[in-house]
């Protein structure tokens, strides 16, 4: 039973060998293929492809087990002839460069290379169960049938409008499933479409046949899983062609990453399923496939792993394989560089099982057995330590191989930790004094570049936080310019992760992203799988900018409303102010004015005095009006003038 190879490009492939499950093959972040022995729990073989950095391995598939000649052997008897053990030997690897590498575990070397067929990265490879044929699907939307005996392509055909992301060959070798966003079933004899199945909105990453029955019996079922979907869909190949929708679905906690199943040979036999999700949990299912079922099935049992610390942290599961006996499961968990393999008895009567393991001790024990050729230099505590290998760093590592005992006795000498190095290098301030030497700024950007590389390699959040806290554009530009090329992609991934966080950190990260794109555009453009590397960044920027248009419209409407409210408030205040008098004149009462105290009242007897008083009143009204047009500073003078006018008025009345 071939293990799943339809893992997406973002996930690191990890596959158990068929039948005996003797080997675990996986490609880690460094692009190397490592094959672990599940019985002895040791590293069996390691293969470094020639282009393991530029053309990374995307998918792995074990070939069917076969008899392997391992050097000269004695002639076997007739009774032993039928007991030849078949072993997993060939392993197919699809790369981002479009080539397929065939590795032989028996030889411990590359068997052959299949290239020249695909113009895009190979997303999935699948072996034919009987013939020495291999099928590969690529980003160039084509499927190629390879002949392993000649090492050449037998046939090639266009499978979809989009990239082919998953393949699966039926157990009888007559049908082939392929998927981009639409699942197609091909007749391998004629290379024509037998059926089409639609139902996934994203790229399908997993295809597996669940039964071994012929397609004309209404008993052929297969299952599919897609990116960003938390379920597995089961499809029935019906004789009447009415198979547009999935018949059964299994619910998961995250996107499926690795699937292993025991196929059903008849209606009375249940399909057993082990699904490892992207969140590191394992879900076990058991179901009798017999027609449609509307209600989605929840897992029979969910398995999680955690460490034994006071505050336990989850340990991610990498892969799982079902054994012949129903209760036991072979697990691989921990780190891709050094996974831990274990056969576990799981009680499926419990809905949720949590296994606690001390991963650190088991890792350290296995690491001690391997001989390390790396020696840590012992440096004087007074010296400043910089990582060699970057431009501008000629810091000599002091100390020779001789007189090591004297060096150990010396109390001043000790190995410095990263925390002490951080303490010595002042990150927060750049000296801007006039007396400071010119090389201070360049030295600090050198330190930033060194620390940034250290933080990216060790994934140390403290170092990265201190480096990313800087707000000076020139420091950011010089730091990014001094970065070595292998550190650019990890920096972009770290920036992408931090952009998804709080908006305050996103503002800082945009400056770093801008500097990276300015300085390293040519390097990024030369990468073959740039679209997959920057896909998350593109989607995140689009989703954030999508709301910008609506927000600007809302901002405009709110601005209009606020200005209208402000103008209405200001008009009310203006009317209130107008009611108050700007100038008020007060007359002082005197003995001379007593006679003219009631000057406003008309005198019936004296008609001449009436006319004179009207003339005097008109003059008084004109003069204050003229004075109001003058400067406010002259208001004090107006009082004096007013008093003089009143005196003239009194004189005229006396006359």
XYZ file of C-alpha atoms in Angstrom:
655
model
C 0.000 0.000 0.000
C 1.777 3.112 -1.219
C 2.032 5.961 1.207
C 0.614 9.391 0.491
C 2.718 11.626 -1.713
C 0.250 14.371 -2.428
C 1.502 16.748 0.209
C 1.516 20.391 -0.694
C 4.650 22.370 -1.447
C 4.464 24.221 1.850
C 4.623 20.994 3.863
C 7.716 18.860 4.342
C 7.124 15.363 2.899
C 7.286 12.470 5.385
C 6.321 8.930 4.282
C 6.546 5.390 5.733
C 7.610 2.570 3.424
C 4.814 0.167 2.303
C 3.915 -3.203 3.854
C 6.537 -3.758 6.568
C 6.869 -0.036 7.490
C 10.567 -0.645 7.989
C 11.699 2.773 6.787
C 10.617 6.386 7.235
C 11.680 8.746 4.435
C 11.519 12.496 4.914
C 12.964 15.694 3.498
C 13.827 18.334 6.082
C 14.307 22.092 5.744
C 17.874 21.662 4.498
C 16.704 19.792 1.366
C 18.371 16.479 2.285
C 16.650 13.107 2.045
C 16.963 11.070 5.232
C 15.818 7.470 5.603
C 15.326 6.237 9.171
C 15.013 2.632 10.266
C 11.835 2.292 12.348
C 13.041 -0.902 14.051
C 16.430 0.306 15.287
C 15.313 3.994 15.403
C 18.548 5.055 13.728
C 19.443 7.009 10.619
C 19.872 4.419 7.861
C 20.845 6.597 4.882
C 21.240 10.238 3.958
C 21.249 11.602 0.430
C 22.074 15.182 -0.571
C 20.747 16.058 -4.054
C 23.135 18.174 -6.115
C 20.596 21.031 -6.267
C 19.076 20.526 -2.813
C 19.009 24.276 -2.074
C 17.741 25.659 -5.387
C 15.494 22.712 -6.353
C 13.989 21.505 -3.095
C 12.146 18.211 -2.775
C 8.360 18.749 -2.795
C 6.945 15.208 -2.705
C 8.063 11.622 -1.968
C 6.529 8.266 -2.928
C 7.798 4.756 -2.170
C 7.700 2.298 -5.033
C 6.057 -1.125 -4.691
C 8.091 -3.690 -2.736
C 10.305 -5.935 -4.875
C 13.038 -8.506 -4.532
C 16.442 -6.884 -4.414
C 19.766 -8.551 -5.229
C 22.200 -7.496 -2.530
C 25.567 -8.719 -3.771
C 26.593 -12.394 -4.283
C 24.364 -14.892 -2.471
C 24.402 -18.628 -2.069
C 22.115 -20.692 -4.247
C 18.823 -21.310 -2.482
C 16.986 -24.568 -2.237
C 13.648 -25.145 -3.932
C 11.844 -24.922 -0.598
C 13.394 -21.514 0.036
C 12.757 -20.200 -3.448
C 9.151 -19.280 -2.729
C 10.064 -17.480 0.492
C 11.899 -14.563 -1.099
C 11.412 -11.457 0.999
C 10.283 -8.352 -0.868
C 11.687 -5.073 0.382
C 10.934 -1.420 -0.253
C 13.693 -0.192 -2.519
C 12.974 2.634 -4.948
C 11.906 6.069 -3.807
C 10.665 8.820 -6.167
C 11.227 12.489 -5.316
C 9.595 15.366 -7.189
C 11.596 18.606 -7.137
C 10.775 22.283 -7.595
C 12.977 22.360 -10.718
C 10.656 19.967 -12.599
C 12.804 16.823 -12.417
C 12.033 13.487 -10.713
C 14.841 11.732 -8.811
C 14.701 7.950 -8.283
C 16.709 6.875 -5.228
C 17.562 3.250 -4.433
C 17.812 2.284 -0.766
C 19.475 -1.030 -1.712
C 22.295 0.772 -3.528
C 22.313 3.748 -1.183
C 22.667 5.998 -4.213
C 20.691 7.694 -6.971
C 19.141 5.155 -9.336
C 18.267 7.553 -12.184
C 16.976 11.051 -12.920
C 13.842 11.729 -14.970
C 14.042 15.241 -16.377
C 13.169 17.230 -19.468
C 9.464 16.512 -19.178
C 8.057 19.216 -16.893
C 8.536 22.969 -17.198
C 7.213 23.617 -13.663
C 7.746 22.133 -10.224
C 6.613 18.530 -9.650
C 3.863 18.528 -7.002
C 3.039 14.801 -6.848
C 4.436 11.419 -7.906
C 2.665 8.040 -7.884
C 3.849 4.532 -8.763
C 1.930 1.963 -10.778
C 1.255 -1.007 -8.450
C 2.529 -3.659 -10.890
C 4.361 -2.291 -13.931
C 7.564 -0.280 -13.636
C 5.718 2.947 -14.418
C 5.648 6.260 -12.589
C 3.197 9.155 -12.907
C 4.076 12.777 -12.096
C 1.902 15.906 -11.937
C 3.301 19.410 -12.218
C 2.621 23.151 -12.054
C 2.705 23.139 -15.876
C -0.770 21.409 -15.744
C 0.585 18.203 -17.364
C 0.764 14.547 -16.302
C 3.675 12.401 -17.529
C 3.820 8.599 -17.570
C 7.478 7.553 -17.116
C 8.962 4.192 -18.019
C 11.548 3.265 -15.374
C 13.266 0.683 -17.599
C 14.156 3.232 -20.278
C 14.156 6.322 -18.068
C 12.058 8.213 -20.614
C 8.502 9.540 -20.817
C 5.995 7.153 -22.416
C 3.158 9.662 -22.694
C 2.287 13.202 -21.637
C -1.106 14.904 -21.545
C -2.719 18.097 -20.244
C -4.756 17.281 -17.152
C -6.244 20.559 -15.966
C -6.332 24.310 -16.453
C -4.618 24.768 -13.111
C -1.573 23.020 -11.615
C -1.864 19.294 -10.909
C -1.483 19.021 -7.129
C -2.322 15.356 -6.408
C -2.351 11.928 -8.093
C -3.448 8.415 -7.131
C -3.432 5.115 -9.052
C -6.195 2.580 -8.411
C -5.191 -0.738 -6.769
C -5.815 -2.649 -10.036
C -3.683 -0.144 -12.003
C -6.426 0.709 -14.534
C -7.554 4.135 -13.292
C -5.710 7.310 -12.326
C -7.086 10.123 -10.188
C -5.688 13.618 -10.751
C -6.668 16.879 -9.118
C -6.081 20.599 -9.305
C -9.338 22.110 -8.139
C -11.411 19.602 -10.161
C -10.882 15.884 -9.550
C -10.652 13.830 -12.743
C -10.595 10.058 -13.142
C -8.589 8.862 -16.164
C -8.646 5.561 -18.011
C -4.948 4.678 -18.204
C -5.378 2.584 -21.367
C -6.903 5.388 -23.454
C -5.717 8.415 -21.373
C -9.265 9.808 -21.534
C -11.415 11.250 -18.737
C -13.661 8.602 -17.183
C -15.396 10.846 -14.586
C -15.214 14.361 -13.132
C -15.846 15.338 -9.494
C -16.252 18.931 -8.283
C -16.604 20.071 -4.714
C -13.369 21.672 -3.466
C -12.787 25.423 -3.604
C -9.018 25.143 -3.022
C -6.235 22.961 -4.421
C -6.657 19.243 -3.615
C -3.604 17.964 -1.712
C -4.644 14.367 -0.982
C -6.227 11.601 -3.075
C -6.533 7.982 -1.887
C -8.561 4.979 -3.046
C -10.524 3.568 -0.110
C -11.803 0.316 -1.691
C -10.408 -2.283 -4.083
C -13.675 -3.081 -5.897
C -14.199 -2.627 -9.661
C -15.770 0.684 -10.781
C -18.843 -0.909 -12.439
C -20.085 -2.390 -9.128
C -20.985 0.962 -7.443
C -18.498 -0.115 -4.773
C -15.441 1.950 -5.763
C -14.812 4.781 -3.291
C -11.990 7.285 -2.933
C -11.328 10.163 -0.552
C -9.887 13.639 -1.053
C -8.565 16.444 1.135
C -7.854 20.042 0.118
C -5.769 22.944 1.386
C -7.333 25.028 4.189
C -10.235 22.550 4.567
C -10.938 20.759 7.851
C -12.550 17.653 6.423
C -11.977 14.637 4.193
C -14.568 13.991 1.458
C -15.443 10.465 0.282
C -16.677 10.013 -3.315
C -18.511 7.058 -4.829
C -17.916 6.070 -8.468
C -21.442 5.158 -9.569
C -22.368 3.125 -12.620
C -25.107 5.580 -13.663
C -22.724 8.569 -13.500
C -24.739 10.387 -10.793
C -21.708 10.975 -8.573
C -21.404 14.753 -8.587
C -21.371 15.189 -4.797
C -19.384 13.519 -2.025
C -21.256 10.787 -0.138
C -19.445 10.877 3.226
C -17.246 13.430 5.017
C -14.885 13.039 7.984
C -14.359 16.092 10.222
C -10.823 17.131 11.245
C -9.277 19.830 13.422
C -7.045 21.187 10.638
C -5.899 20.621 7.064
C -4.871 16.960 6.455
C -1.097 16.536 6.143
C -0.498 12.765 6.119
C -2.991 9.938 5.535
C -2.694 6.189 5.967
C -5.559 3.750 5.452
C -6.417 0.070 5.322
C -8.593 -0.440 2.244
C -11.909 -2.257 2.268
C -12.220 -5.320 0.028
C -15.978 -5.867 0.538
C -19.078 -4.176 1.956
C -18.711 -6.146 5.178
C -15.192 -4.792 5.763
C -14.686 -1.333 7.265
C -12.176 1.228 6.044
C -9.634 2.155 8.734
C -8.153 5.608 8.476
C -5.334 7.477 10.281
C -5.083 11.201 9.501
C -2.329 13.487 10.791
C -3.392 17.138 10.587
C -1.347 20.288 10.152
C -1.828 21.142 13.852
C 0.038 17.932 14.832
C -2.964 15.865 15.983
C -3.821 12.321 14.862
C -7.429 11.296 14.126
C -8.492 7.657 13.770
C -11.638 6.707 11.811
C -13.400 3.426 11.093
C -16.393 3.335 8.740
C -18.334 0.923 6.507
C -18.639 2.523 3.068
C -22.103 1.643 1.838
C -23.802 4.559 0.102
C -24.278 8.220 1.103
C -24.496 9.587 4.633
C -25.487 13.229 5.222
C -24.093 13.625 8.719
C -20.288 14.163 8.853
C -18.368 11.606 10.918
C -16.277 12.704 13.873
C -13.106 10.774 14.726
C -13.317 7.512 16.635
C -10.258 8.612 18.616
C -7.992 11.701 18.638
C -4.345 11.384 19.717
C -2.193 14.282 20.915
C 1.371 14.346 22.247
C 2.942 16.658 24.820
C 6.219 16.935 26.704
C 6.722 16.340 30.427
C 7.456 19.914 31.539
C 5.543 21.787 34.226
C 3.704 23.746 31.528
C 3.384 21.025 28.863
C 3.817 22.042 25.232
C 2.388 19.985 22.345
C 4.723 17.774 20.308
C 3.719 17.741 16.617
C 3.028 14.369 15.006
C 4.677 14.016 11.586
C 3.190 10.735 10.276
C 1.272 7.670 11.382
C 0.965 4.146 9.962
C -1.695 1.573 10.811
C -0.414 -1.908 11.660
C -1.983 -5.259 10.821
C -3.352 -5.629 14.345
C -6.151 -3.151 14.950
C -4.920 -1.491 18.130
C -1.306 -0.554 17.377
C -0.159 2.501 15.383
C 3.378 3.421 14.323
C 3.989 7.120 15.068
C 6.675 9.565 13.988
C 6.807 12.803 15.981
C 9.082 15.657 16.967
C 11.478 17.407 14.629
C 11.939 16.717 10.891
C 15.720 16.748 11.321
C 15.589 13.985 13.934
C 12.160 12.388 14.338
C 11.237 9.965 17.116
C 9.535 6.711 15.989
C 7.405 4.640 18.310
C 4.876 1.819 18.119
C 1.918 2.675 20.352
C -1.102 0.684 21.526
C -4.111 3.022 21.376
C -7.361 2.292 23.159
C -9.971 3.547 20.675
C -12.701 3.305 23.338
C -11.421 6.651 24.647
C -12.408 9.589 22.457
C -9.286 11.588 23.303
C -5.837 10.202 24.142
C -2.898 12.367 25.226
C 0.561 10.778 25.239
C 3.327 12.461 27.242
C 6.915 11.947 26.127
C 10.235 13.434 27.194
C 11.490 14.347 23.741
C 14.522 16.366 24.860
C 16.185 13.489 26.707
C 15.610 11.060 23.866
C 17.010 13.598 21.404
C 20.073 14.290 23.537
C 20.771 10.562 24.022
C 20.681 9.845 20.308
C 22.792 12.932 19.619
C 25.499 11.803 22.049
C 25.922 8.498 20.262
C 26.844 10.250 17.010
C 30.417 11.576 16.957
C 30.507 15.357 16.608
C 33.404 16.916 14.694
C 32.416 20.487 15.544
C 34.551 22.095 18.261
C 33.471 25.224 20.144
C 36.335 27.718 20.497
C 37.105 29.037 23.994
C 37.607 32.792 23.828
C 38.793 35.363 26.380
C 35.886 37.081 28.153
C 37.271 40.567 27.441
C 37.146 40.132 23.674
C 34.098 40.963 21.566
C 32.745 37.945 19.681
C 31.386 38.327 16.144
C 30.289 35.529 13.841
C 32.851 34.955 11.077
C 31.869 34.613 7.464
C 30.217 37.987 6.877
C 31.893 40.952 5.121
C 33.707 43.295 7.466
C 34.402 40.689 10.185
C 38.022 39.822 10.746
C 37.689 39.072 14.455
C 40.347 36.407 15.132
C 39.387 33.540 17.403
C 42.166 33.500 19.985
C 43.675 30.345 21.314
C 45.565 27.462 19.721
C 45.290 23.695 19.960
C 48.355 23.552 22.232
C 48.348 24.187 25.972
C 44.649 23.296 26.340
C 45.145 22.314 29.993
C 46.576 25.741 30.846
C 43.606 27.345 29.103
C 41.161 25.332 31.214
C 42.939 26.390 34.430
C 42.783 30.073 33.491
C 39.842 31.639 35.354
C 39.444 34.563 32.939
C 38.586 32.331 29.983
C 35.065 31.017 29.507
C 32.655 30.367 26.685
C 30.223 33.254 26.129
C 26.506 32.719 25.705
C 24.367 34.590 23.188
C 22.764 36.563 26.048
C 26.209 37.851 27.113
C 27.044 38.760 23.532
C 23.769 40.698 23.313
C 24.650 42.504 26.523
C 28.025 43.567 25.138
C 26.628 44.895 21.876
C 24.534 47.996 22.523
C 21.532 47.718 20.228
C 19.348 50.511 21.533
C 21.531 53.554 20.855
C 23.890 54.592 18.109
C 26.357 57.197 19.362
C 25.729 60.449 17.499
C 28.282 62.572 19.355
C 30.625 64.774 17.380
C 33.682 63.083 18.789
C 32.467 59.580 17.827
C 34.416 57.890 15.018
C 32.817 57.544 11.582
C 32.866 53.770 11.652
C 30.396 53.537 14.562
C 27.246 53.386 12.410
C 28.715 50.811 10.032
C 29.918 48.715 12.986
C 26.423 48.715 14.450
C 24.771 47.720 11.168
C 27.364 44.931 10.961
C 26.286 43.787 14.414
C 22.651 43.989 13.362
C 23.299 41.823 10.300
C 25.193 39.260 12.386
C 22.513 39.155 15.054
C 19.745 38.938 12.463
C 21.399 35.896 10.875
C 21.903 34.368 14.341
C 18.279 34.962 15.275
C 16.956 33.509 11.998
C 19.135 30.389 12.261
C 18.384 29.720 15.933
C 14.796 31.064 15.717
C 15.469 33.101 18.871
C 12.613 35.563 19.469
C 14.656 37.760 21.864
C 17.374 38.471 19.302
C 14.856 39.098 16.516
C 12.766 41.439 18.693
C 15.798 43.552 19.577
C 16.844 43.837 15.922
C 13.339 44.542 14.600
C 12.715 47.294 17.187
C 14.904 49.790 15.334
C 13.032 52.576 13.531
C 15.921 54.228 11.673
C 15.554 53.802 7.919
C 19.298 54.008 7.249
C 20.118 51.293 9.816
C 17.420 49.009 8.348
C 18.673 49.530 4.775
C 22.322 48.888 5.643
C 21.453 45.817 7.736
C 19.410 44.277 4.899
C 22.132 45.132 2.373
C 24.752 43.273 4.470
C 22.641 40.105 4.809
C 23.972 36.981 3.041
C 21.665 35.617 0.325
C 20.693 32.353 2.127
C 19.230 34.460 4.956
C 16.887 36.492 2.710
C 14.093 33.902 2.403
C 14.004 33.086 6.157
C 13.855 36.848 6.811
C 10.886 37.221 4.422
C 9.099 34.310 6.157
C 9.741 35.855 9.598
C 8.466 39.243 8.373
C 5.350 37.534 6.950
C 4.639 35.843 10.298
C 5.048 39.096 12.191
C 2.881 41.041 9.715
C -0.020 38.773 10.657
C 0.194 39.941 14.267
C -0.635 43.259 15.918
C -0.943 46.301 13.561
C 1.705 48.129 15.624
C 4.330 45.490 14.780
C 3.068 45.381 11.186
C 4.004 49.069 10.755
C 7.603 48.261 11.746
C 7.712 45.121 9.599
C 6.597 46.984 6.454
C 9.827 49.027 6.624
C 11.921 45.838 6.726
C 9.916 44.270 3.898
C 10.389 47.380 1.779
C 14.156 47.282 2.365
C 14.342 43.558 1.464
C 12.427 44.083 -1.780
C 14.628 47.083 -2.683
C 17.972 45.328 -2.119
C 17.269 41.683 -3.014
C 14.744 41.855 -5.875
C 17.078 40.180 -8.357
C 17.761 37.258 -5.994
C 14.076 36.753 -5.193
C 13.163 36.869 -8.888
C 15.657 34.060 -9.602
C 13.952 31.625 -7.203
C 11.878 28.939 -8.992
C 9.239 28.589 -6.244
C 8.842 32.295 -5.448
C 5.044 32.213 -5.857
C 4.634 29.539 -3.177
C 7.124 31.294 -0.883
C 5.390 34.682 -1.112
C 1.822 33.374 -1.526
C 0.867 33.977 2.105
C 2.273 37.511 1.928
C 0.306 38.317 -1.246
C -2.991 37.027 0.212
C -2.477 38.896 3.484
C -1.720 42.224 1.770
C -4.728 41.786 -0.532
C -7.060 41.017 2.383
C -5.849 44.071 4.306
C -6.034 46.435 1.317
C -9.478 45.085 0.349
C -11.155 47.056 3.143
C -9.204 50.253 2.358
C -11.624 51.421 -0.379
C -14.667 50.971 1.874
C -12.913 52.676 4.782
C -12.067 55.734 2.662
C -15.740 56.014 1.624
C -16.809 55.764 5.274
C -14.165 58.329 6.237
C -15.555 60.765 3.652
C -19.155 60.370 4.868
C -18.155 60.773 8.517
C -16.091 63.867 7.630
C -19.146 65.456 5.941
C -21.357 64.681 8.961
C -18.825 66.056 11.438
C -18.324 69.298 9.472
C -22.115 69.837 9.239
C -22.479 69.336 13.000
C -19.570 71.705 13.639
C -21.004 74.455 11.382
C -24.477 74.242 12.989
C -22.902 74.559 16.454
C -20.819 77.554 15.392
C -23.877 79.355 13.876
C -25.699 79.103 17.237
C -22.797 80.641 19.100
C -22.535 83.536 16.579
C -26.213 84.589 17.100
C -25.747 84.659 20.858
C -22.749 86.964 20.582
C -24.561 89.470 18.331
C -27.134 90.293 21.046
C -24.531 91.823 23.383
C -23.568 95.505 22.916
C -20.003 96.198 21.946
C -19.815 99.701 23.568
C -21.723 101.186 26.545
C -21.571 104.913 27.504
C -22.417 106.093 31.060
C -23.078 109.797 31.987
C -21.940 111.289 35.281
C -24.716 113.290 37.084
C -23.780 116.927 38.087
C -25.552 120.074 39.353
C -25.414 121.611 35.911
C -27.257 118.670 34.377
C -30.138 118.703 36.855
C -31.999 121.292 34.841
C -31.692 119.155 31.697
C -32.293 115.799 33.495
C -35.515 115.143 31.647
C -34.255 116.292 28.280
C -35.968 113.333 26.576
C -39.448 114.617 27.603
C -41.011 117.192 25.242
C -41.832 120.698 26.570
C -45.250 121.827 25.357
C -44.689 125.548 26.050
C -41.253 126.051 24.440
C -41.315 124.900 20.800
C -37.899 126.444 19.978
C -36.117 124.406 22.663
C -37.621 121.236 21.112
C -35.976 121.814 17.733
C -32.606 122.665 19.308
C -32.643 119.486 21.410
C -33.327 117.309 18.334
C -30.347 118.825 16.479
C -28.070 118.239 19.469
C -29.238 114.582 19.791
C -28.491 113.884 16.102
C -24.966 115.258 16.514
C -24.407 113.050 19.564
C -25.456 109.910 17.641
C -23.188 110.628 14.663
C -20.042 111.204 16.696
C -19.980 107.823 18.579
C -20.660 106.030 15.279
C -17.597 107.644 13.745
C -15.516 106.738 16.754
C -16.483 103.032 16.467
C -14.792 102.832 13.090
C -11.462 103.886 14.641
C -8.935 101.582 16.326
C -9.917 99.968 19.620
C -6.981 101.741 21.242
C -8.751 105.063 20.829
C -11.752 104.024 22.928
C -10.335 105.827 25.982
C -10.238 109.055 23.948
C -13.858 108.620 22.990
C -14.973 108.944 26.597
C -13.187 112.243 26.940
C -14.705 113.517 23.677
C -18.108 112.400 24.839
C -17.769 114.433 28.028
C -16.716 117.492 26.025
C -19.763 117.076 23.800
C -21.997 116.889 26.825
C -20.512 120.177 28.083
C -21.239 121.845 24.724
C -24.761 120.486 24.921
C -25.298 121.933 28.406
C -23.948 125.280 27.266
C -26.403 125.374 24.366
C -29.289 124.525 26.699
C -28.353 127.383 29.032
C -28.303 129.738 26.095
